[in-house]
Coordinates of C-alpha atoms in Angstrom, one line a residue:
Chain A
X1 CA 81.7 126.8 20.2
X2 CA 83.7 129.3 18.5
X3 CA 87.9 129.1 19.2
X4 CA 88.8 131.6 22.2
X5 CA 91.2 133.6 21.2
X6 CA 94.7 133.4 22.8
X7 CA 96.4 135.2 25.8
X8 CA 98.3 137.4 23.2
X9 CA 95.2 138.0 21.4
X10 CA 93.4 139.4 24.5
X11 CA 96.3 141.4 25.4
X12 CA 96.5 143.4 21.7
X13 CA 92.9 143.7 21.5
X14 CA 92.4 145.7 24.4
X15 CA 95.1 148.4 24.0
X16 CA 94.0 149.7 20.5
X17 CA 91.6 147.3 18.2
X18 CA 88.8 147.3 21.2
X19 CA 89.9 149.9 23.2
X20 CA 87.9 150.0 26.2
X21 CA 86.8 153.8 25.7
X22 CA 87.0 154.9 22.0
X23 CA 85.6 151.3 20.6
X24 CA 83.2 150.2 23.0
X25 CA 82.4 153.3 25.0
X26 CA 82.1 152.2 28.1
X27 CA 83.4 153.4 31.6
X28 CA 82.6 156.8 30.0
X29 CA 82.0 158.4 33.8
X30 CA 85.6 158.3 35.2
X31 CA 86.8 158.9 31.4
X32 CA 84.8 162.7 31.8
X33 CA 85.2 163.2 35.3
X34 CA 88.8 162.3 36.1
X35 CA 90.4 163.7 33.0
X36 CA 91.3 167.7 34.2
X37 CA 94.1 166.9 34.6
X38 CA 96.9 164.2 33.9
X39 CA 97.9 163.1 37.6
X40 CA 94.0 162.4 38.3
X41 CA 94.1 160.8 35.3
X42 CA 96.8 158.2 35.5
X43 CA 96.1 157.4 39.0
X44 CA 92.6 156.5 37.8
X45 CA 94.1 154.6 35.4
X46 CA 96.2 152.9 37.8
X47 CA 93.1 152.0 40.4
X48 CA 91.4 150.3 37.3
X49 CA 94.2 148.6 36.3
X50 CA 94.7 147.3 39.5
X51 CA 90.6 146.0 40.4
X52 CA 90.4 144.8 37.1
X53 CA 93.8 142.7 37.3
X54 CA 92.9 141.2 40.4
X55 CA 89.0 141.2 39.8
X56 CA 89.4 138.9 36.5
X57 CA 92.1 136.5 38.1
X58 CA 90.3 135.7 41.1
X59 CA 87.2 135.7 38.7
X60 CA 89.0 133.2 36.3
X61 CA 89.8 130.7 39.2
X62 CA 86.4 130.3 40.8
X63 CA 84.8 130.3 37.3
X64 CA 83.6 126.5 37.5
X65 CA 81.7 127.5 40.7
X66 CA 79.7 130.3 39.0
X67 CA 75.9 129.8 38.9
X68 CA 74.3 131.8 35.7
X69 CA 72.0 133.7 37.4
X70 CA 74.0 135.2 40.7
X71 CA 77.5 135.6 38.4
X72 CA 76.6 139.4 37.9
X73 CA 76.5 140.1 42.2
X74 CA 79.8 137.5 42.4
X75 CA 81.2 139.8 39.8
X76 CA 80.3 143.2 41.5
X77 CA 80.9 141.6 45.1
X78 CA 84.7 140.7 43.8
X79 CA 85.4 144.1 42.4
X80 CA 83.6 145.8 45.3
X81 CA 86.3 143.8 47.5
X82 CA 89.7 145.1 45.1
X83 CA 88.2 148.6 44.8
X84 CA 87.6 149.0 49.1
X85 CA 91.5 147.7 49.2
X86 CA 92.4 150.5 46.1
X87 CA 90.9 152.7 47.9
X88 CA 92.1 152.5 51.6
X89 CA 95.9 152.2 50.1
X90 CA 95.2 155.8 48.1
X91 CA 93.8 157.4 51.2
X92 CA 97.3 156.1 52.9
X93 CA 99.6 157.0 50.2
X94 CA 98.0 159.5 48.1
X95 CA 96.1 161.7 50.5
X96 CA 95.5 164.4 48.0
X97 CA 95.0 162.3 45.6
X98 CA 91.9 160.3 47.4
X99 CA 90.2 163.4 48.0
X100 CA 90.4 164.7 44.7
X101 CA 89.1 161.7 43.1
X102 CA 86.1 161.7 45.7
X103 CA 83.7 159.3 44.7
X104 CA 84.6 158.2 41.8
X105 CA 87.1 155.8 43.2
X106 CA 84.4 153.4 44.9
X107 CA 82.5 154.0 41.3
X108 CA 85.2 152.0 39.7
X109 CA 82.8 149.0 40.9
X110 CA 80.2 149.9 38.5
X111 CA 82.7 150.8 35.9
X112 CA 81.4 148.3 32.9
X113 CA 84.6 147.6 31.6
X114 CA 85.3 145.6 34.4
X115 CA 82.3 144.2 34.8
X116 CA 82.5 143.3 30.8
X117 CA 85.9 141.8 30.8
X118 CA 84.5 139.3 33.8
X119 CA 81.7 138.8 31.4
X120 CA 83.4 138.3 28.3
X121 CA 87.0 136.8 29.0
X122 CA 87.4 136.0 32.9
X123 CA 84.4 133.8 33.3
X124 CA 85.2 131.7 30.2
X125 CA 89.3 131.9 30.1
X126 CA 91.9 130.6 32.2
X127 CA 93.6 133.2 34.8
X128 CA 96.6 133.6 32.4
X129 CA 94.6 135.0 29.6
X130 CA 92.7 136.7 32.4
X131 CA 95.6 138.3 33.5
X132 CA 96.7 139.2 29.8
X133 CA 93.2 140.4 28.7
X134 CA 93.3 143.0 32.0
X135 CA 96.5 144.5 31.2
X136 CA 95.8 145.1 27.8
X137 CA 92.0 146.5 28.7
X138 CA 93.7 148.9 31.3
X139 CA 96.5 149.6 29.0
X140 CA 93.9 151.0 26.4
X141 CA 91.9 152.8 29.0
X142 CA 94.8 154.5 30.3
X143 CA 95.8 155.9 27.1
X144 CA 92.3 156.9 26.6
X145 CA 92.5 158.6 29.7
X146 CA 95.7 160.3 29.1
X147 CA 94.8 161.7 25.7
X148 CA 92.1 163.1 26.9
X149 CA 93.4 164.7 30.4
X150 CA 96.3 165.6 27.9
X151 CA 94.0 167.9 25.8
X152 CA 92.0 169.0 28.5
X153 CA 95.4 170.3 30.7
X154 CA 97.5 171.6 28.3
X155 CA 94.2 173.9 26.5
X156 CA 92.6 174.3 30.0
X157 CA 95.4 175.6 31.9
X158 CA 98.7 175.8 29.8
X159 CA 100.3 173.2 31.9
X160 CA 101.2 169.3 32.1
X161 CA 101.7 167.3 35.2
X162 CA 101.5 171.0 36.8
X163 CA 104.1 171.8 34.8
X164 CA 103.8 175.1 32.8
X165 CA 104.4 174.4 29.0
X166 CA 102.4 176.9 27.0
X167 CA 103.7 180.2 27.1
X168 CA 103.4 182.8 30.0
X169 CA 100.8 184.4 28.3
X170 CA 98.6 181.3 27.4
X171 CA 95.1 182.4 28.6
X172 CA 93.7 179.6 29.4
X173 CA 90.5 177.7 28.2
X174 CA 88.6 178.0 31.4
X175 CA 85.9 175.8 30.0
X176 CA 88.1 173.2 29.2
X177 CA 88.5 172.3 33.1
X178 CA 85.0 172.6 33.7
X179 CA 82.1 170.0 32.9
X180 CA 81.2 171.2 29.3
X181 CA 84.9 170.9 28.0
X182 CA 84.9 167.1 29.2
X183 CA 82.2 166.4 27.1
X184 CA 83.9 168.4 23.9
X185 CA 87.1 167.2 24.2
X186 CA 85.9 163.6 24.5
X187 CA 83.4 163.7 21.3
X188 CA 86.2 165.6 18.8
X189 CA 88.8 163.0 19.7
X190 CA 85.8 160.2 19.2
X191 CA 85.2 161.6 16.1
X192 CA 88.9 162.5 15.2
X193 CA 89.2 157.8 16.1
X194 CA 85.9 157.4 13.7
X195 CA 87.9 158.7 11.0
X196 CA 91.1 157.0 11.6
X197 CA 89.0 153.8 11.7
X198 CA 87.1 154.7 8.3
X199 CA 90.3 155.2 6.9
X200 CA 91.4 152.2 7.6
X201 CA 88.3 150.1 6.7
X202 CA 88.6 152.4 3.2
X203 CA 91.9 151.0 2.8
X204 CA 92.0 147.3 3.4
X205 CA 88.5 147.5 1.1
X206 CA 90.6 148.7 -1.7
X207 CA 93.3 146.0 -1.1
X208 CA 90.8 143.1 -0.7
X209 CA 89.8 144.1 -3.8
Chain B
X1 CA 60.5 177.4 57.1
X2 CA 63.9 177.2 57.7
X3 CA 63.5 173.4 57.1
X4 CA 61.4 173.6 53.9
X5 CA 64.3 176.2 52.3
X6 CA 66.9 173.5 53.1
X7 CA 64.8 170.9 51.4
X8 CA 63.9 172.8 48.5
X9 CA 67.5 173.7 48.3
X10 CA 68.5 170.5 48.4
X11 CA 66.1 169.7 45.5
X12 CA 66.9 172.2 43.1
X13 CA 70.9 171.4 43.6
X14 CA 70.3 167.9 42.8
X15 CA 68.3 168.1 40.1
X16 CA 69.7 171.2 38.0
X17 CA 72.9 173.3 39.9
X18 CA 74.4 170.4 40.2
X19 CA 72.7 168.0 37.6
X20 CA 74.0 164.1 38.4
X21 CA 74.5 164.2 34.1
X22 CA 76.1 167.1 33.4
X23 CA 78.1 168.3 36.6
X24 CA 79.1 164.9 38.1
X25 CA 79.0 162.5 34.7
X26 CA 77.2 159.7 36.8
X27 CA 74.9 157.4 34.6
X28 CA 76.7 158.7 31.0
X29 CA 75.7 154.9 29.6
X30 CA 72.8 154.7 29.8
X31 CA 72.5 158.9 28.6
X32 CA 74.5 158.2 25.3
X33 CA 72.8 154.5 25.0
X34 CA 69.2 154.6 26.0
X35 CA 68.7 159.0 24.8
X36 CA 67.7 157.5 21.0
X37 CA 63.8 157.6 20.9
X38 CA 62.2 159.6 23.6
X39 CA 59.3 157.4 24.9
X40 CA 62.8 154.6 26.1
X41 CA 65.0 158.0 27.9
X42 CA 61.5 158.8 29.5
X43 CA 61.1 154.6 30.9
X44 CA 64.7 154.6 32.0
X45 CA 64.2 157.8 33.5
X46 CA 61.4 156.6 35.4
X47 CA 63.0 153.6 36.4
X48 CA 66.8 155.4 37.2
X49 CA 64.4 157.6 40.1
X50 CA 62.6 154.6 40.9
X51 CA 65.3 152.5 41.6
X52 CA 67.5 155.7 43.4
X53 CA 64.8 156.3 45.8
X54 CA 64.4 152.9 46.9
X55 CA 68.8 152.5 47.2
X56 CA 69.0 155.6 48.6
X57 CA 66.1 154.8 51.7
X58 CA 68.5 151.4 51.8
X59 CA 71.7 152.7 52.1
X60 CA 70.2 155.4 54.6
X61 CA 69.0 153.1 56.5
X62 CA 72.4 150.8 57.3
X63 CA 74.8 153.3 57.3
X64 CA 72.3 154.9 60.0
X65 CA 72.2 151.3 61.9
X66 CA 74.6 149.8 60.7
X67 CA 77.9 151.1 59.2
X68 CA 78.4 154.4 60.8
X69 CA 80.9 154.5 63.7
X70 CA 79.1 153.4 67.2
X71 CA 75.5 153.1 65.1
X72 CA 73.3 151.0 67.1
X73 CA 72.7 147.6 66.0
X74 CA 76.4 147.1 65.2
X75 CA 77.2 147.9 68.7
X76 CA 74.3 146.1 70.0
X77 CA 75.3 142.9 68.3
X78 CA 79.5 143.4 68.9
X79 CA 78.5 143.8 73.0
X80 CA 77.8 139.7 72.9
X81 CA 81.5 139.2 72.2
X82 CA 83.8 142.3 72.9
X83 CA 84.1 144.6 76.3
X84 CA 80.9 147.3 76.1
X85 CA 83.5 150.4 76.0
X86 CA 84.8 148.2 73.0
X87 CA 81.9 148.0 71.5
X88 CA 80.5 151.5 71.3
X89 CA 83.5 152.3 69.3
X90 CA 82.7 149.4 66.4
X91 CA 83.0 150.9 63.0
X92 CA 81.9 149.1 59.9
X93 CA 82.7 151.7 57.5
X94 CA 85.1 150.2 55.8
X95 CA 82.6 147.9 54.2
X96 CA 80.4 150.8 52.8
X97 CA 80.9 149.6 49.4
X98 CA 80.0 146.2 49.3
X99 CA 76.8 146.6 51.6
X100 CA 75.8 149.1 48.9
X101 CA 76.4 147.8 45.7
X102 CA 74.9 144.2 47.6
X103 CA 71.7 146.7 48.4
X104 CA 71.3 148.1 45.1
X105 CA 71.9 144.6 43.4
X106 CA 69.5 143.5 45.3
X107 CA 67.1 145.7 45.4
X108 CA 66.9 145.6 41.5
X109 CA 66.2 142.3 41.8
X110 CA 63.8 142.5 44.1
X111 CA 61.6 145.5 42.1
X112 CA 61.9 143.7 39.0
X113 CA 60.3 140.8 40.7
X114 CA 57.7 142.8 42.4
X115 CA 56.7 145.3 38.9
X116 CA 56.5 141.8 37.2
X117 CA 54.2 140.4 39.2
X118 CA 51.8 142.9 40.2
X119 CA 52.2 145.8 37.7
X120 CA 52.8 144.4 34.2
X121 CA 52.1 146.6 31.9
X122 CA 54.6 148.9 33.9
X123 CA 56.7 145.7 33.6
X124 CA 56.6 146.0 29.5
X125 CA 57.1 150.2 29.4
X126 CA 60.4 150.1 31.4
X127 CA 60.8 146.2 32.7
X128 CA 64.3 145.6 30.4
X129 CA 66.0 148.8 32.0
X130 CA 65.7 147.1 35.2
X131 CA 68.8 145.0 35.1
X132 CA 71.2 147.3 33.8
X133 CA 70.4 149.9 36.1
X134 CA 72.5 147.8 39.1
X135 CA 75.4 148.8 36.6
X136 CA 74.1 152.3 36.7
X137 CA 76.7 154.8 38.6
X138 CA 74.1 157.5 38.9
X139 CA 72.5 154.7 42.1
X140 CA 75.7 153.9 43.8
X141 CA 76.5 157.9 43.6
X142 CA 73.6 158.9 44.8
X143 CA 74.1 156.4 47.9
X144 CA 77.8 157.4 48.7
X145 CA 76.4 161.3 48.8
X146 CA 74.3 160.4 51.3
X147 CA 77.0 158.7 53.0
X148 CA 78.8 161.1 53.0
X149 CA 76.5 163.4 54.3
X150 CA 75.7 160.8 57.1
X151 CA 78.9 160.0 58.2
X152 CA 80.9 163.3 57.5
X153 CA 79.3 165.5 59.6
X154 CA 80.1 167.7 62.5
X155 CA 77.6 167.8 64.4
X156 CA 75.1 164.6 65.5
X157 CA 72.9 167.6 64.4
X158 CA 74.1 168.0 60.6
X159 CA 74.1 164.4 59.6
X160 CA 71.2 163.7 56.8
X161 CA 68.1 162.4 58.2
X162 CA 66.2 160.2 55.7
X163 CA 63.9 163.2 55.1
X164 CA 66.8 164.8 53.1
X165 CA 68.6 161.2 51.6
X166 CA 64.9 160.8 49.9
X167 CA 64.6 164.4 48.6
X168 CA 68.2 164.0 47.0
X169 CA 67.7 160.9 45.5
X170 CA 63.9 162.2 44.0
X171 CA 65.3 165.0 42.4
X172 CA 68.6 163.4 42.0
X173 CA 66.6 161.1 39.6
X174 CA 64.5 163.7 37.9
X175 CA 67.8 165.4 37.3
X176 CA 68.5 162.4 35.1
X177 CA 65.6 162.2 33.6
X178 CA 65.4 165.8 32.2
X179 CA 68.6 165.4 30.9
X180 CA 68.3 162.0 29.2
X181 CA 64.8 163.4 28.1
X182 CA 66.3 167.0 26.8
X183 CA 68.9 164.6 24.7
X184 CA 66.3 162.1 23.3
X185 CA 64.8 165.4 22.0
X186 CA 67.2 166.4 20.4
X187 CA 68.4 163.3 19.1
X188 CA 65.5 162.6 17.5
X189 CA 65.4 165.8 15.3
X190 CA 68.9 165.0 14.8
X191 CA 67.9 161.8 12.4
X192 CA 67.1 164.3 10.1
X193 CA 70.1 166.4 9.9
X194 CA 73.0 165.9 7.8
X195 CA 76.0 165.2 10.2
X196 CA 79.4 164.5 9.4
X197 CA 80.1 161.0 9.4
X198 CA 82.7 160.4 11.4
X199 CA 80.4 162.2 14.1
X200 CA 77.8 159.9 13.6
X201 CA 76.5 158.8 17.1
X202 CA 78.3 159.0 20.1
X203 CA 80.1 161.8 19.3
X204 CA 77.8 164.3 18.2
X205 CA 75.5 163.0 21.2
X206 CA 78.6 164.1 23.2
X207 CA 79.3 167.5 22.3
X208 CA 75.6 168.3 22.0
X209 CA 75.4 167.0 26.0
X210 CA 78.5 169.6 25.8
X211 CA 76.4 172.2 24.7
X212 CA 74.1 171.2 27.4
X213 CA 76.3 171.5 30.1
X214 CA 76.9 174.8 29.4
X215 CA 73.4 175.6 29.6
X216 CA 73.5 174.1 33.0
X217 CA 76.5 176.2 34.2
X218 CA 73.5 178.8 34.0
X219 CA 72.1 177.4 37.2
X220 CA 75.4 177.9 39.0
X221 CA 74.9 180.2 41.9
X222 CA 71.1 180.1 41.7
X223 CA 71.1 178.0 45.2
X224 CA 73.3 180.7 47.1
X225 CA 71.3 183.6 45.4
X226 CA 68.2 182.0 46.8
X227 CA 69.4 181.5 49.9
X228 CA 70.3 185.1 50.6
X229 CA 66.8 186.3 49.0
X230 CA 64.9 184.0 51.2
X231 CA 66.9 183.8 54.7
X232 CA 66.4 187.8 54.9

């Protein structure tokens, strides 16, 4: 069996080298819905960060217990339990917030990352590494989140955080808010990280060689 | 009449006005993964609506019964231990999300079972989708619509019956599938143009669904138009 990697590993993977969202594309849904604006976004970020935290420790501890074929219902039944409590607390705290977000804060249960991360690290790894591996996941999603809400705001309506930043006379991308621009933004910045990434592979080529 | 407008109304939002794909992004995996050859988006299409009608009758069902503050069988069961004023009042709402995503899990199982056994050559055309669909947010959307719908609304009178839970999650489905159809369309001519690499893949399929969306935004509207031409 191939050497796992380490706690520090995990936790350096996730923000940048296998970001959650530009690498391995997944939990695309919240990464279009969510992203109008940058409040939405981070509190997304931090419900995620919080099911998938708790979701892979508890994961991690019973992982000796877990039968092959039932481990994907133990995994959504776990995160299932985290998200109802993520919930609940943002309908306490962050009224406006929770109805904003609408649905998509129980859809954090099928958000794959999560469900991956159980998959990949949590079932296999001690809860440390666990633990480690979740921060760094949500630490990548949440900048993937950010750049993109950060586009979206500041072209859509001139503003970040609600603040106003462009110019008075900015006129506003009104598509940008809406469905279409999601989709946009999302794919130039994809492609704007493929080139980065080919870049990079270019270079250390050229080195090796 | 009156009844038929609201169902057809129903239908048309959920499968275009508000398409689950390119209004709510709900199932974008499986629409950037499975969209590459058409004859896959149309199995997984099949099997998304499949699957969605099946949750959504489910989900229906218990939060009806079950889940919905003073439903039935909840309050039937609670009166063996608490005071009968007590237990009218039970609510179970709280655990929406696990009975659902337990339904749908199990549900999928429970299909995949069933298609292999009695319908197997429908088991080989869209058999492998089957599993990842329980990771599929389009399902678990569809069901917390409905839910919403049950347990939201004013009136006794307004909440959802399963007539209208189905026809979303029909159409809901179709919705899909014309829009993970529409992209394996296009994705296929697009193996033959010359795209710049760093937009190879995933991000071309994205800006084309862009492009998509925005023909979408055309249906905006269409439902309260309709409405107005038809209720006269």
């Amino acid at each position: 069996m191939a050497e796992q990697p380490t706690t520090t590993e995990r936790f350096i993977q996730g923000i940048l080298p296998e970001n959650p969202v530009y690498r391995q594309l997944l939990g695309l849904c919240p990464t279009l819905a969510v992203t109008a604006n940058l409040q939405s976004a981070l509190t997304m970020a931090g419900a995620v960060c919080f099911v998938m935290f708790c979701a892979n420790v508890v994961i991690s501890l019973i992982r000796n217990l877990l039968k092959p074929h039932l481990r994907i219902v133990v995994f959504t039944l776990t995160i299932a339990t985290f998200v109802t409590i993520a919930d609940r607390f943002l309908a306490a705290y962050l009224y406006g917030m929770s109805k904003m977000l609408g649905p998509y804060i129980p859809l954090i249960i099928v958000n794959c990352i999560i469900i991956c991360r159980c998959e990949v690290c949590a079932s296999k790894q001690s809860p440390i590494t666990a633990a480690g591996d979740a921060l760094g996941q949500s630490i990548g999603f949440g900048i993937a989140l950010f750049s993109i809400a950060f586009v979206r705001e500041l072209l859509g309506t001139g503003t970040l955080f609600g603040f106003q930043v462009m110019p008075e006379t900015w006129p506003g991308w009104g598509i940008m808010v809406l469905p279409p621009g999601a989709f946009l933004t999302f794919g130039i910045l994809l492609a704007g990280v493929n080139r980065i990434t080919m870049y990079q592979d270019a270079r250390k080529k050229h080195r090796g060689l | 009449m009156i009844y038929l407008l609201d169902l057809f109304l129903i239908a048309l939002g959920a499968a275009l006005i508000n398409n689950f794909v390119f209004y709510y992004f709900v199932g974008i995996c499986p629409f950037i993964g499975v969209s590459r050859h058409l004859d896959m988006a149309v199995g997984m299409g099949c099997a998304v609506t499949f699957v969605m009608v099946i949750a959504a009758f489910i989900s229906w069902t218990i939060t009806t019964f079950v889940l919905m503050p003073g439903a039935p069988v909840s309050a039937w069961v609670a009166g063996f231990f608490l005071a009968p004023e007590t237990a009218a009042t039970i609510d179970l709402s709280i655990l929406c999300y696990i009975a659902y995503i337990f339904a749908i899990s199990s549900s999928v199982q429970f299909v995949e079972m069933y298609v292999r056994k009695f319908f197997p050559k429908l088991y080989e055309s869209f058999g492998v989708f089957l599993p990842l669909i329980t990771t599929n947010c389009a399902i678990l959307f569809a069901c917390l619509t409905i839910m919403a719908k049950v347990t939201a609304a004013d009136t006794p009178a307004d909440a959802w019956g399963l007539d209208k839970a189905l026809t979303l999650a029909f159409f809901g489905g179709l919705g899909f599938t014309i829009a993970i159809v529409i992209m394996a369309g296009i994705r296929e001519e697009l193996e033959l143009a010359d795209v710049p690499r760093p937009f190879k893949g995933a991000a071309i399929t994205l800006i084309i669904a862009g492009i998509l969306a925005m023909a979408f935004m055309g249906f905006t509207g269409v439902d309260a138009g309709l409405r107005n031409a038809l209720a006269m």
